[in-house]
mmCIF file of C-alpha atoms and ligand atoms in Angstrom:
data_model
loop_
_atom_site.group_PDB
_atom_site.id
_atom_site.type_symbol
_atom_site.label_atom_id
_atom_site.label_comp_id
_atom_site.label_asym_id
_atom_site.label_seq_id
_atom_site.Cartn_x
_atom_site.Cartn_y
_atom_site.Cartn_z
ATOM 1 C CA UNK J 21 134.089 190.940 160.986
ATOM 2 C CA UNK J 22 136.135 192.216 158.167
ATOM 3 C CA UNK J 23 135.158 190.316 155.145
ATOM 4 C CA UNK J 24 138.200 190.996 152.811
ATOM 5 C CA UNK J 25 140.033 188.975 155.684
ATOM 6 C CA UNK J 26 137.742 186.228 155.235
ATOM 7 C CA UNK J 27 137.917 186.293 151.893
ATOM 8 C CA UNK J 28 141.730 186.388 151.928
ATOM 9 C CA UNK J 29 142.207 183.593 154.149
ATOM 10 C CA UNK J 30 139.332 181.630 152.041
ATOM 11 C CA UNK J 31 142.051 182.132 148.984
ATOM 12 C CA UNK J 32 144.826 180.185 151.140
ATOM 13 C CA UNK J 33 145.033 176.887 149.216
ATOM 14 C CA UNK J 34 143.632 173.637 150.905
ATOM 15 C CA UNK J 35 140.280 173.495 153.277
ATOM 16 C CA UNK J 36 139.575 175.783 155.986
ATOM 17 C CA UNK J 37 137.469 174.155 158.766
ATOM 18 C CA UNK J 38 135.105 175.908 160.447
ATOM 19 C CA UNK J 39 136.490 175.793 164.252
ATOM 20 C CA UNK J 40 140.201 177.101 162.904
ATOM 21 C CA UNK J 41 138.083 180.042 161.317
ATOM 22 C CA UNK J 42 136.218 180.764 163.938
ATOM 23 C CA UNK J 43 139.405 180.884 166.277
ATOM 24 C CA UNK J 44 141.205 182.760 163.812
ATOM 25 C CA UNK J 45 138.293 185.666 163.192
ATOM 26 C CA UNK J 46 137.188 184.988 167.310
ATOM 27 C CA UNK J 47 133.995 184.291 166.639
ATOM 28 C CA UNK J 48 131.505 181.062 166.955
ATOM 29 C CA UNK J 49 131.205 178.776 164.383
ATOM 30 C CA UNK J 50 127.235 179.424 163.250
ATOM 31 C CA UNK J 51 128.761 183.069 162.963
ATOM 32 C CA UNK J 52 131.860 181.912 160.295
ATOM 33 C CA UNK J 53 128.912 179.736 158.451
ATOM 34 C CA UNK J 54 126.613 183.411 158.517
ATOM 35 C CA UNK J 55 129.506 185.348 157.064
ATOM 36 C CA UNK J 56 130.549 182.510 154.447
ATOM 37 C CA UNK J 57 126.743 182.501 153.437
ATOM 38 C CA UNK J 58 126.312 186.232 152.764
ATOM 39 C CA UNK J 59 129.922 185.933 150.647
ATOM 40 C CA UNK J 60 127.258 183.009 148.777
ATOM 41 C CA UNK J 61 124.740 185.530 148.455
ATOM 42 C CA UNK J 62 127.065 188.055 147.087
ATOM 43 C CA UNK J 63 128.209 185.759 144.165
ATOM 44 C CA UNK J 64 131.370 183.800 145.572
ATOM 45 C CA UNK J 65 131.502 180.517 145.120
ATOM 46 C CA UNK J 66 132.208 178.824 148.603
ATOM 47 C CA UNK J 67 132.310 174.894 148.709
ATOM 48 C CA UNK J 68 131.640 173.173 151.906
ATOM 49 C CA UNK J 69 132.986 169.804 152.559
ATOM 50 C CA UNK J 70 132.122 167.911 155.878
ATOM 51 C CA UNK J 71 134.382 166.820 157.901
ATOM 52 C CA UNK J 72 136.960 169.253 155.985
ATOM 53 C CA UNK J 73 135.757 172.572 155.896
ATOM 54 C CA UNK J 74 135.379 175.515 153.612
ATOM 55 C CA UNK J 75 137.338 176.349 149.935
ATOM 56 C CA UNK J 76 136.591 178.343 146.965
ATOM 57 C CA UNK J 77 135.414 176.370 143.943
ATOM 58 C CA UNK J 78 138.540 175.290 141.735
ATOM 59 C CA UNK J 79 137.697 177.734 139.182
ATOM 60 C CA UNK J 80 138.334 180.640 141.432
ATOM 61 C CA UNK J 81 141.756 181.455 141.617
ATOM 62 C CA UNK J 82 142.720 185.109 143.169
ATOM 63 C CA UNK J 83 145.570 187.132 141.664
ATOM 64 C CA UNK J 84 149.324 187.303 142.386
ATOM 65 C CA UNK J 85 148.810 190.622 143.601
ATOM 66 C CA UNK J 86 152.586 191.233 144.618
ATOM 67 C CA UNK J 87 153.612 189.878 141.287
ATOM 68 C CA UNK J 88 151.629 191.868 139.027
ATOM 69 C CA UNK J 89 152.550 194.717 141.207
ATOM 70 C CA UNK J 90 156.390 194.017 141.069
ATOM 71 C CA UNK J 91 156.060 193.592 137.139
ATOM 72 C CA UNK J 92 154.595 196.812 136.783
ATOM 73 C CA UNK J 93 157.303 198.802 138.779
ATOM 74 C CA UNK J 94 159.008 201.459 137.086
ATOM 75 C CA UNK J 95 156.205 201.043 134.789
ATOM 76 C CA UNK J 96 152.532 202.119 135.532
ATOM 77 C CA UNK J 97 150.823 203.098 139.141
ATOM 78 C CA UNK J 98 148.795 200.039 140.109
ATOM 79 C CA UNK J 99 145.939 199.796 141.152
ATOM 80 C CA UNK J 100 144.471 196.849 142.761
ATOM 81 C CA UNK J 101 141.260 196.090 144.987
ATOM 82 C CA UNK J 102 139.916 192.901 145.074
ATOM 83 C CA UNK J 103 136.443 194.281 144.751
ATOM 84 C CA UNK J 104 135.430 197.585 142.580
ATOM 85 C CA UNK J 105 133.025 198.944 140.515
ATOM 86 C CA UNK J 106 134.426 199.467 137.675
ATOM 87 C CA UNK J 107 138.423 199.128 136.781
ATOM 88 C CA UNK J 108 137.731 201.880 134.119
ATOM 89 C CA UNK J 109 135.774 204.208 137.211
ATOM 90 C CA UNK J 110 138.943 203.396 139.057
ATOM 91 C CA UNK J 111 141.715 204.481 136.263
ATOM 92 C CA UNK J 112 139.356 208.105 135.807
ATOM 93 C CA UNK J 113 139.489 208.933 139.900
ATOM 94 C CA UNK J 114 142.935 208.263 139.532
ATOM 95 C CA UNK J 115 143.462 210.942 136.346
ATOM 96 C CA UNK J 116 140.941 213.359 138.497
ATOM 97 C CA UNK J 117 143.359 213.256 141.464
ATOM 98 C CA UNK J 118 146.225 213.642 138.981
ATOM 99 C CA UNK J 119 147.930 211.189 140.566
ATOM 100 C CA UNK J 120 150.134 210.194 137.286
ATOM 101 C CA UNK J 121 150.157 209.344 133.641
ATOM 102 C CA UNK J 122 150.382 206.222 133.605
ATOM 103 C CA UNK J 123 148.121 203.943 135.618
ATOM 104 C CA UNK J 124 146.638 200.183 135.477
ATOM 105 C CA UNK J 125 143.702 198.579 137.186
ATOM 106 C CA UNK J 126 142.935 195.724 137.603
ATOM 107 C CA UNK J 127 140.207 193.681 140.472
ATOM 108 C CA UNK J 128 139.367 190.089 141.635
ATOM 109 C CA UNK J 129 135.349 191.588 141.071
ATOM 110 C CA UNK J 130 133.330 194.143 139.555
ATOM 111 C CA UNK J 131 130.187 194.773 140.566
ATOM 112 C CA UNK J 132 129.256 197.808 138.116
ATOM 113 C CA UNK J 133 131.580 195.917 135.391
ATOM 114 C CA UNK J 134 129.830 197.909 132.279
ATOM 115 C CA UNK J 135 130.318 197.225 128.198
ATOM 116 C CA UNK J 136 128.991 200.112 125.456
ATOM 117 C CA UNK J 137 125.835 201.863 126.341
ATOM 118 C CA UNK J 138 125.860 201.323 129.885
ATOM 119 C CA UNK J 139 125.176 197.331 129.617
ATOM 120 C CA UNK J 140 126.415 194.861 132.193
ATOM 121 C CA UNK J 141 129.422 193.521 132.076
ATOM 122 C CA UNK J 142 129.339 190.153 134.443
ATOM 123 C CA UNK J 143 132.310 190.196 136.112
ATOM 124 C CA UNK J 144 132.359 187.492 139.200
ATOM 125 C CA UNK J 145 135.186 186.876 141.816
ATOM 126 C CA UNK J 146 138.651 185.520 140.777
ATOM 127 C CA UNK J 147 137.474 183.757 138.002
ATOM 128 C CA UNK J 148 138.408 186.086 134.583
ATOM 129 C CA UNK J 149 140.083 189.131 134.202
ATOM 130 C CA UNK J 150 139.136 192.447 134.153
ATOM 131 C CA UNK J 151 141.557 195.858 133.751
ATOM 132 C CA UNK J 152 141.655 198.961 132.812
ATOM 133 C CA UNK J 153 144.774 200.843 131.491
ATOM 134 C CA UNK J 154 144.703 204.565 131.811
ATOM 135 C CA UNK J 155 146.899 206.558 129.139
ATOM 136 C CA UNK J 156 148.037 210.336 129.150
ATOM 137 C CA UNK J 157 148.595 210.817 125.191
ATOM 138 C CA UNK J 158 149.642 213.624 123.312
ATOM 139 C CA UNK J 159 147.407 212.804 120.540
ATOM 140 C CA UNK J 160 143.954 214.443 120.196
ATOM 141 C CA UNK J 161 140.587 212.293 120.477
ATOM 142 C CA UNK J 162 139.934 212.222 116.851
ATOM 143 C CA UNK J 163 143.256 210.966 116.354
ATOM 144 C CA UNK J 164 142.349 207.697 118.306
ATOM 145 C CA UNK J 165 138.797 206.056 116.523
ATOM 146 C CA UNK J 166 140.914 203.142 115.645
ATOM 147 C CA UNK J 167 142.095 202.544 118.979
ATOM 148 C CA UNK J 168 139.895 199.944 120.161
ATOM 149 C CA UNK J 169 140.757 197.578 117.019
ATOM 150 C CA UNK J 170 144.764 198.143 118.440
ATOM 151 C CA UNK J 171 143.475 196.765 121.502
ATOM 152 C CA UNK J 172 141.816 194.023 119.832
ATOM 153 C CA UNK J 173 144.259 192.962 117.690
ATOM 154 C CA UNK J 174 147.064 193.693 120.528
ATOM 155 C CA UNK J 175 145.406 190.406 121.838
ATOM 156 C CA UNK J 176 144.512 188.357 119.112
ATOM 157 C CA UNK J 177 147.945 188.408 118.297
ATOM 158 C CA UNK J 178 149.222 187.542 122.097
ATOM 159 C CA UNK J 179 146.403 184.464 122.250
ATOM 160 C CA UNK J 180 146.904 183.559 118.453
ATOM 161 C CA UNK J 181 150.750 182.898 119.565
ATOM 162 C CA UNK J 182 149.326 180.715 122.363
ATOM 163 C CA UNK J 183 147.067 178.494 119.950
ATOM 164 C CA UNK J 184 143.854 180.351 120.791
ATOM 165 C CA UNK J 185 142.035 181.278 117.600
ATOM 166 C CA UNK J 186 140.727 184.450 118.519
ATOM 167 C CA UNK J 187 137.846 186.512 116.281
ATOM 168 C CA UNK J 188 137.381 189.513 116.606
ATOM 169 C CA UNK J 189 134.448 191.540 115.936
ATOM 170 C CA UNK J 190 134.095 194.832 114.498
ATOM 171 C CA UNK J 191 134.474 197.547 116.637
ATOM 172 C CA UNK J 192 135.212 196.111 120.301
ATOM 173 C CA UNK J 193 134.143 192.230 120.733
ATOM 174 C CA UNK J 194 136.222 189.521 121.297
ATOM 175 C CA UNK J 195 135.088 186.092 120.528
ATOM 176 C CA UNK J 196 136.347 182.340 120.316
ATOM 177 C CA UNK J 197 134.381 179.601 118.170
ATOM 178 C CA UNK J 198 131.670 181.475 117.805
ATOM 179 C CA UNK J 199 131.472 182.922 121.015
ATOM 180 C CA UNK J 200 132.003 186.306 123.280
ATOM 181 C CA UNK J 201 134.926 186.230 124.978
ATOM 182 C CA UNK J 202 135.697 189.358 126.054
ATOM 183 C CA UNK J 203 135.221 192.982 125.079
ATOM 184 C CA UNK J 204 136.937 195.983 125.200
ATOM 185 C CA UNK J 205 135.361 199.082 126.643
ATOM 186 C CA UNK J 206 137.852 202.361 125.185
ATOM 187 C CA UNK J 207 136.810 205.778 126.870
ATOM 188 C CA UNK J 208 137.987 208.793 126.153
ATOM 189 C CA UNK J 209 138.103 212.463 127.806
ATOM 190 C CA UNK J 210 139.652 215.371 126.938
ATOM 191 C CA UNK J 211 138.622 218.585 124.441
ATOM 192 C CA UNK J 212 139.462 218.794 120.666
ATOM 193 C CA UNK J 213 143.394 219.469 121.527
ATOM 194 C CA UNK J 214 146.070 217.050 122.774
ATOM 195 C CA UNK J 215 146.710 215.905 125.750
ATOM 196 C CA UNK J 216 143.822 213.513 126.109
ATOM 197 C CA UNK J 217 143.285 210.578 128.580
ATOM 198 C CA UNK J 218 142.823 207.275 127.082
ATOM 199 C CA UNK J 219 141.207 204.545 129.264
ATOM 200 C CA UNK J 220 141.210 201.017 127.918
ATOM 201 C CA UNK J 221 139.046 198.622 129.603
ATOM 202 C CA UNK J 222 139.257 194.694 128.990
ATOM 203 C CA UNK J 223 137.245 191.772 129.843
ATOM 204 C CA UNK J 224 138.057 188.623 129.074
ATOM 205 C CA UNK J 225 136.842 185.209 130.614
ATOM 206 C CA UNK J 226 139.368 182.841 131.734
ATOM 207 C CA UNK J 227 137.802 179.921 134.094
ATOM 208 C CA UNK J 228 134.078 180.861 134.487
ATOM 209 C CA UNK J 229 131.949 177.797 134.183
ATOM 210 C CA UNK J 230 129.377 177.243 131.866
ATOM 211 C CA UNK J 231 127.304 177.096 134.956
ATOM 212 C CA UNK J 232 126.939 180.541 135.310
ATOM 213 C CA UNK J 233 123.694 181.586 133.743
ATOM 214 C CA UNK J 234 124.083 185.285 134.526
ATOM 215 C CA UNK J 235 124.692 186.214 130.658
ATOM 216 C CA UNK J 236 121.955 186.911 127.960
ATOM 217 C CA UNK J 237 124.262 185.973 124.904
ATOM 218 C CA UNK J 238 126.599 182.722 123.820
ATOM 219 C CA UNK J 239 129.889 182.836 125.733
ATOM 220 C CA UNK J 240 133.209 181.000 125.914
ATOM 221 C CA UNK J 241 136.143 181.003 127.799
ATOM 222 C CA UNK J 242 139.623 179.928 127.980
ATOM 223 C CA UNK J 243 139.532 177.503 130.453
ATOM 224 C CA UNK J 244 136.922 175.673 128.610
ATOM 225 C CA UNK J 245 138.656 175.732 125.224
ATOM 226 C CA UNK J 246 141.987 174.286 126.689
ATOM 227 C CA UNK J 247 140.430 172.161 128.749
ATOM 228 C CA UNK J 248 142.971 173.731 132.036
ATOM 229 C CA UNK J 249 142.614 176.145 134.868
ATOM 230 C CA UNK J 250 144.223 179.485 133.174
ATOM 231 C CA UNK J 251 147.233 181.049 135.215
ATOM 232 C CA UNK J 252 145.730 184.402 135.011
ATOM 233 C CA UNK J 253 148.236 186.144 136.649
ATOM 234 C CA UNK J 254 150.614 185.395 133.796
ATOM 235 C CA UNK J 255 148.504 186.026 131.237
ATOM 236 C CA UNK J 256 147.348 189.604 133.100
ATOM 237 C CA UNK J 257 151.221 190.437 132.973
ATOM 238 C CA UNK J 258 151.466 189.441 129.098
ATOM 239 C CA UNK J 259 148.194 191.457 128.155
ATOM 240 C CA UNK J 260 150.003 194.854 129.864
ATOM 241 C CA UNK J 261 153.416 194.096 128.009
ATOM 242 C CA UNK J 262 151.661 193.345 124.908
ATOM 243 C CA UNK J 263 149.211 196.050 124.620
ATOM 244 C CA UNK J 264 152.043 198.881 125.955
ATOM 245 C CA UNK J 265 153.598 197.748 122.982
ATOM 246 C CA UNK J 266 150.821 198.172 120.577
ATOM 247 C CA UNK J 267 149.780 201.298 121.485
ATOM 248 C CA UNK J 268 153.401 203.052 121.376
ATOM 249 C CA UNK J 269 153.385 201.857 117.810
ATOM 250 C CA UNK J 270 150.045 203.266 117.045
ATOM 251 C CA UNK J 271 150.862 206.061 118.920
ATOM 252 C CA UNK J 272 153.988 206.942 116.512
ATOM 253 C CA UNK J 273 153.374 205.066 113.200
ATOM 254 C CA UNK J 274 149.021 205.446 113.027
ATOM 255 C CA UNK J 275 147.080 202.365 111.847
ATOM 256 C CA UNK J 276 148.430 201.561 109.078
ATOM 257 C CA UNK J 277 150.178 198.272 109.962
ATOM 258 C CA UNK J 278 147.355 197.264 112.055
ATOM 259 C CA UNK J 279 145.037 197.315 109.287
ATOM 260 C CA UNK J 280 146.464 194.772 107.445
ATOM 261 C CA UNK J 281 145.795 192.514 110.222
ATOM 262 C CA UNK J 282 142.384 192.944 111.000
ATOM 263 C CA UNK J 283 140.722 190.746 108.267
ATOM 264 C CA UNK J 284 142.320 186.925 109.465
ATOM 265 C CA UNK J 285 140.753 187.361 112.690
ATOM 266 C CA UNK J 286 137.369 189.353 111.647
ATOM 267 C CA UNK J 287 134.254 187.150 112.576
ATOM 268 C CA UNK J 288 132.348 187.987 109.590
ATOM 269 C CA UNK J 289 134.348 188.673 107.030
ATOM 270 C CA UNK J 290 133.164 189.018 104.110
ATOM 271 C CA UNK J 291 129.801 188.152 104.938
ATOM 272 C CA UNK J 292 126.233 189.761 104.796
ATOM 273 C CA UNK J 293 125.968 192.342 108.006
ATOM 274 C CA UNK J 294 123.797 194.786 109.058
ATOM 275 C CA UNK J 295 124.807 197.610 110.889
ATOM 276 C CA UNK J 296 122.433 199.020 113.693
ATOM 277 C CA UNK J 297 122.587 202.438 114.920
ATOM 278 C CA UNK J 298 119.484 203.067 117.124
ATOM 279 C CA UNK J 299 116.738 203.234 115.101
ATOM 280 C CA UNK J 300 118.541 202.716 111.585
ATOM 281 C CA UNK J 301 119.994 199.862 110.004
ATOM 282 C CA UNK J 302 122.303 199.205 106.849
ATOM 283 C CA UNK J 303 122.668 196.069 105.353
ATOM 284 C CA UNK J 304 125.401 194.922 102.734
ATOM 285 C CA UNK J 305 128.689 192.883 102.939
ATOM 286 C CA UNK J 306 131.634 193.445 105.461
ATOM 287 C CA UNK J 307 134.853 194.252 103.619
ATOM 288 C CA UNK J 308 136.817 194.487 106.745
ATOM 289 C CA UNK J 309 138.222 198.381 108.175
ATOM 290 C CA UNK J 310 139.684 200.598 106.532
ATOM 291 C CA UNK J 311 143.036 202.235 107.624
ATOM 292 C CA UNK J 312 141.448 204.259 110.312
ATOM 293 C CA UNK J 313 139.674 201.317 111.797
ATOM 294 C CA UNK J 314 136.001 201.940 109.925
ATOM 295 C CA UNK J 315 133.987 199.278 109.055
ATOM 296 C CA UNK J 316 134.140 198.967 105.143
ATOM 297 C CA UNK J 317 130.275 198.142 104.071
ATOM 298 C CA UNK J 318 129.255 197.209 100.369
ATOM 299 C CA UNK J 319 125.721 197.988 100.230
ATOM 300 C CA UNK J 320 123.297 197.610 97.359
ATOM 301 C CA UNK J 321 124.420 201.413 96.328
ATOM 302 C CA UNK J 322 128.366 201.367 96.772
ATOM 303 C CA UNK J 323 130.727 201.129 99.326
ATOM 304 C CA UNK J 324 129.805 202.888 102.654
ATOM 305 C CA UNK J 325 132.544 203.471 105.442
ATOM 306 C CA UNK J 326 131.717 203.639 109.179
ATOM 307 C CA UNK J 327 134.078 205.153 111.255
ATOM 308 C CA UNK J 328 132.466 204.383 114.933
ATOM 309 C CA UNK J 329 130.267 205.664 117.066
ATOM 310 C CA UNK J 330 127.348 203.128 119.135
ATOM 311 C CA UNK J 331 126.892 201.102 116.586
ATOM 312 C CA UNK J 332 126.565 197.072 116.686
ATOM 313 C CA UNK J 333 127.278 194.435 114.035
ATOM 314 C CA UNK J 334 124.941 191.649 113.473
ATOM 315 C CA UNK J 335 125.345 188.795 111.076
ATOM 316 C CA UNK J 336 122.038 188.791 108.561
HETATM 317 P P1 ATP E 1 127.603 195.006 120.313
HETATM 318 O O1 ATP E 1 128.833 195.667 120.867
HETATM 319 O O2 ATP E 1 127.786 194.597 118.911
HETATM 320 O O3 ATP E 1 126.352 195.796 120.517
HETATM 321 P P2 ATP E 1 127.055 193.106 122.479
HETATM 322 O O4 ATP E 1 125.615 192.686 122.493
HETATM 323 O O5 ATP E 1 128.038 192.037 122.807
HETATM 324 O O6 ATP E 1 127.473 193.643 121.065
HETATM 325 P P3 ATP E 1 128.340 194.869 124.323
HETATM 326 O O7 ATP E 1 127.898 196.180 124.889
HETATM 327 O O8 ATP E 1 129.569 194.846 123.486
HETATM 328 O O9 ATP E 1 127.132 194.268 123.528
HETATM 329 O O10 ATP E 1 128.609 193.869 125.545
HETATM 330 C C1 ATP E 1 127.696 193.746 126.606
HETATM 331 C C2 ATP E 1 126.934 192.448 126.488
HETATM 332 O O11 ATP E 1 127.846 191.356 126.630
HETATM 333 C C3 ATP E 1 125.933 192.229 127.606
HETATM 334 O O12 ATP E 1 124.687 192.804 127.274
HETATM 335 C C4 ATP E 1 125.850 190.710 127.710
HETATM 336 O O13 ATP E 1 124.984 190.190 126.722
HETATM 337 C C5 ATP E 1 127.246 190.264 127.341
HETATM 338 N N1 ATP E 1 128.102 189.988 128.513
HETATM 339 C C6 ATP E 1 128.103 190.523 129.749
HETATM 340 N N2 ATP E 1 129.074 190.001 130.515
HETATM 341 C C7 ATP E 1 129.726 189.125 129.739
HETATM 342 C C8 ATP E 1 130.827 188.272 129.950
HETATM 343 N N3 ATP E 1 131.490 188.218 131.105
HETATM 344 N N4 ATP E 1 131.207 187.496 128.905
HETATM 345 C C9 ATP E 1 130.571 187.528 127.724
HETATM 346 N N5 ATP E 1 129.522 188.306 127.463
HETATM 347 C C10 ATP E 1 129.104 189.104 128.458
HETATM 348 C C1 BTN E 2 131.882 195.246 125.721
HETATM 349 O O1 BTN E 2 131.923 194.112 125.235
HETATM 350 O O2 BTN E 2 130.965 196.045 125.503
HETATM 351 C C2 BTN E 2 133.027 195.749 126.563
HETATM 352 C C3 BTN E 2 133.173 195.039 127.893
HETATM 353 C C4 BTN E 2 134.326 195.656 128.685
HETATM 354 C C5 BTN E 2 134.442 195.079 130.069
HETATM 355 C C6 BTN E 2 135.666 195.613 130.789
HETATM 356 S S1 BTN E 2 136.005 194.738 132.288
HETATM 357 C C7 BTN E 2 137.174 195.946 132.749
HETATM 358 C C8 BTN E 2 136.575 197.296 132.375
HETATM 359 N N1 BTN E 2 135.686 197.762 133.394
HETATM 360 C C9 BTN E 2 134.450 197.859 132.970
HETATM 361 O O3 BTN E 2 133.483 198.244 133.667
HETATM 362 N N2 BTN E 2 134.350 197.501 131.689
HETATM 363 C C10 BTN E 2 135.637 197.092 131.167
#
């Protein structure tokens, strides 16, 4: 049996009954029901009507894959599987094999999705969105510690025009009433000298239902703010266009007009934070960043200014 088949002709709108399956794959029925319940055990969400047949839940909606392709032409390799590890593992074999400058990745499923420090980043089938874009810049790493607020505000702005009231968190969390969203997971290799390769990772929930009790923290997600099934085709396409744009004006002009930005979508602004950096923590008010994307601190003794590294926000 080859199970991206099933899977693919699982994605085919409507029910899919058992016996057609079975004639289509040549195989008995009991041995379609064993395949669909080892996709169940390996987190997709199969419903099973009688007297119908099979269907993915109404949340999970695969990818236009020959859209997003033809909307990247000209533009970016693609790269699309409809199950990886990682999107960003995926954009740094594809700089190893020097296949191109220019590459995005993006996957139905991950199933070594990872945020900062290694931690899990759930990412189950067709429901959210998950990409990486991969970036040969002429810029030196030190040149790009505010990249990942870019990237943040690149789509607080795109959502913001859409009526989503995105906050942002200082340096890579997305979050909507309150709650994660999405994150963004920047990674960057190269020595002290330009060129360097810049890979952008985002994940952002779309239609994953509340149901899903894989995650240890409050989470939203668009579907259940609007109250719709997300397109997220459409929105994958807008999040490329969008954030191409971004970067080619931080690449030439700096941070400078990002900045300014920053502090109507910043979660806790101007309230009492601490900062955590393994063992150590500051406390004091956030002021917002600074104009190379540090996190502006006023502590008991002055102002302190953090310009990254692994360290995590907390309200007090
Ligand atoms: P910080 O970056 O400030 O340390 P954080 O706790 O959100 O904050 P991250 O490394 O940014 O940590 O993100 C990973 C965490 O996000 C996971 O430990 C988990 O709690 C949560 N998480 C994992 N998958 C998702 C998801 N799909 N949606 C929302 N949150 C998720
Ligand atoms: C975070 O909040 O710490 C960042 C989460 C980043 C998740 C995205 S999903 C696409 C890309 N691939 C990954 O493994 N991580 C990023």
């Amino acid at each position: 049996m080859n199970i991206d088949l099933l899977i693919d002709a699982l994605a085919k709108e409507g029910f899919h009954s058992g016996q057609a399956l079975a004639k289509e794959f040549s195989m008995s029925r009991a041995g379609i029901s064993k395949w669909i319940n080892k996709l169940r055990d390996a987190g997709y969400d199969i419903h099973s009507v009688p007297g119908k047949g099979y269907c993915f839940a109404p949340y999970v909606q695969p990818l236009d894959t020959d859209k997003i392709k033809a909307q990247l032409k000209g533009k970016a390799s693609c790269i699309i599987n409809r199950e990886t590890g990682s999107t960003n593992e995926d954009v740094k074999r594809f700089f190893r094999a020097n296949l191109g400058n220019r590459v995005f990745a993006t996957t139905e499923k991950q199933t070594q999705g990872r945020g900062r420090r290694g931690r899990v980043w759930h990412s189950p089938y067709a429901q959210n969105i998950y990409f990486s874009l991969g970036l040969k810049l002429d810029l030196a790493i030190s040149e790009l510690s505010g990249l990942s607020i870019v990237v943040g505000l690149a789509i607080a702005d795109l959502l913001k025009q859409k009526s989503i009231p995105i906050q942002l968190k200082w340096p890579n969390d997305i979050y909507l009433e309150g709650k994660k969203l999405g994150g963004i997971l920047v990674e960057l290799e190269g020595a002290f000298e330009p060129p360097c390769n810049v890979i952008i990772g985002v994940g952002l929930n779309i239609n994953m239902p509340q149901q899903d009790q894989q995650i240890d923290q409050a989470w939203h997600c668009l579907s259940e703010f609007s109250g719709q099934v997300i397109n997220r085709t459409e929105l994958l396409i807008e999040l490329y266009q969008q954030l191409t744009t971004y970067i080619t004006e931080f690449c030439e002009h700096g941070m400078s007009q990002f900045a300014d930005k920053w502090s109507q979508y910043d979660l806790y602004y101007h309230q009492p934070v601490q900062l955590m950096s393994g063992e150590q923590v500051q406390t004091g008010t956030n002021l917002g960043i600074n104009e190379q994307g540090g996190l502006r601190l006023q502590t008991e003794t002055g102002e302190v200014q953090i310009n990254g590294g692994e360290i995590s926000l907390r309200p007090v």
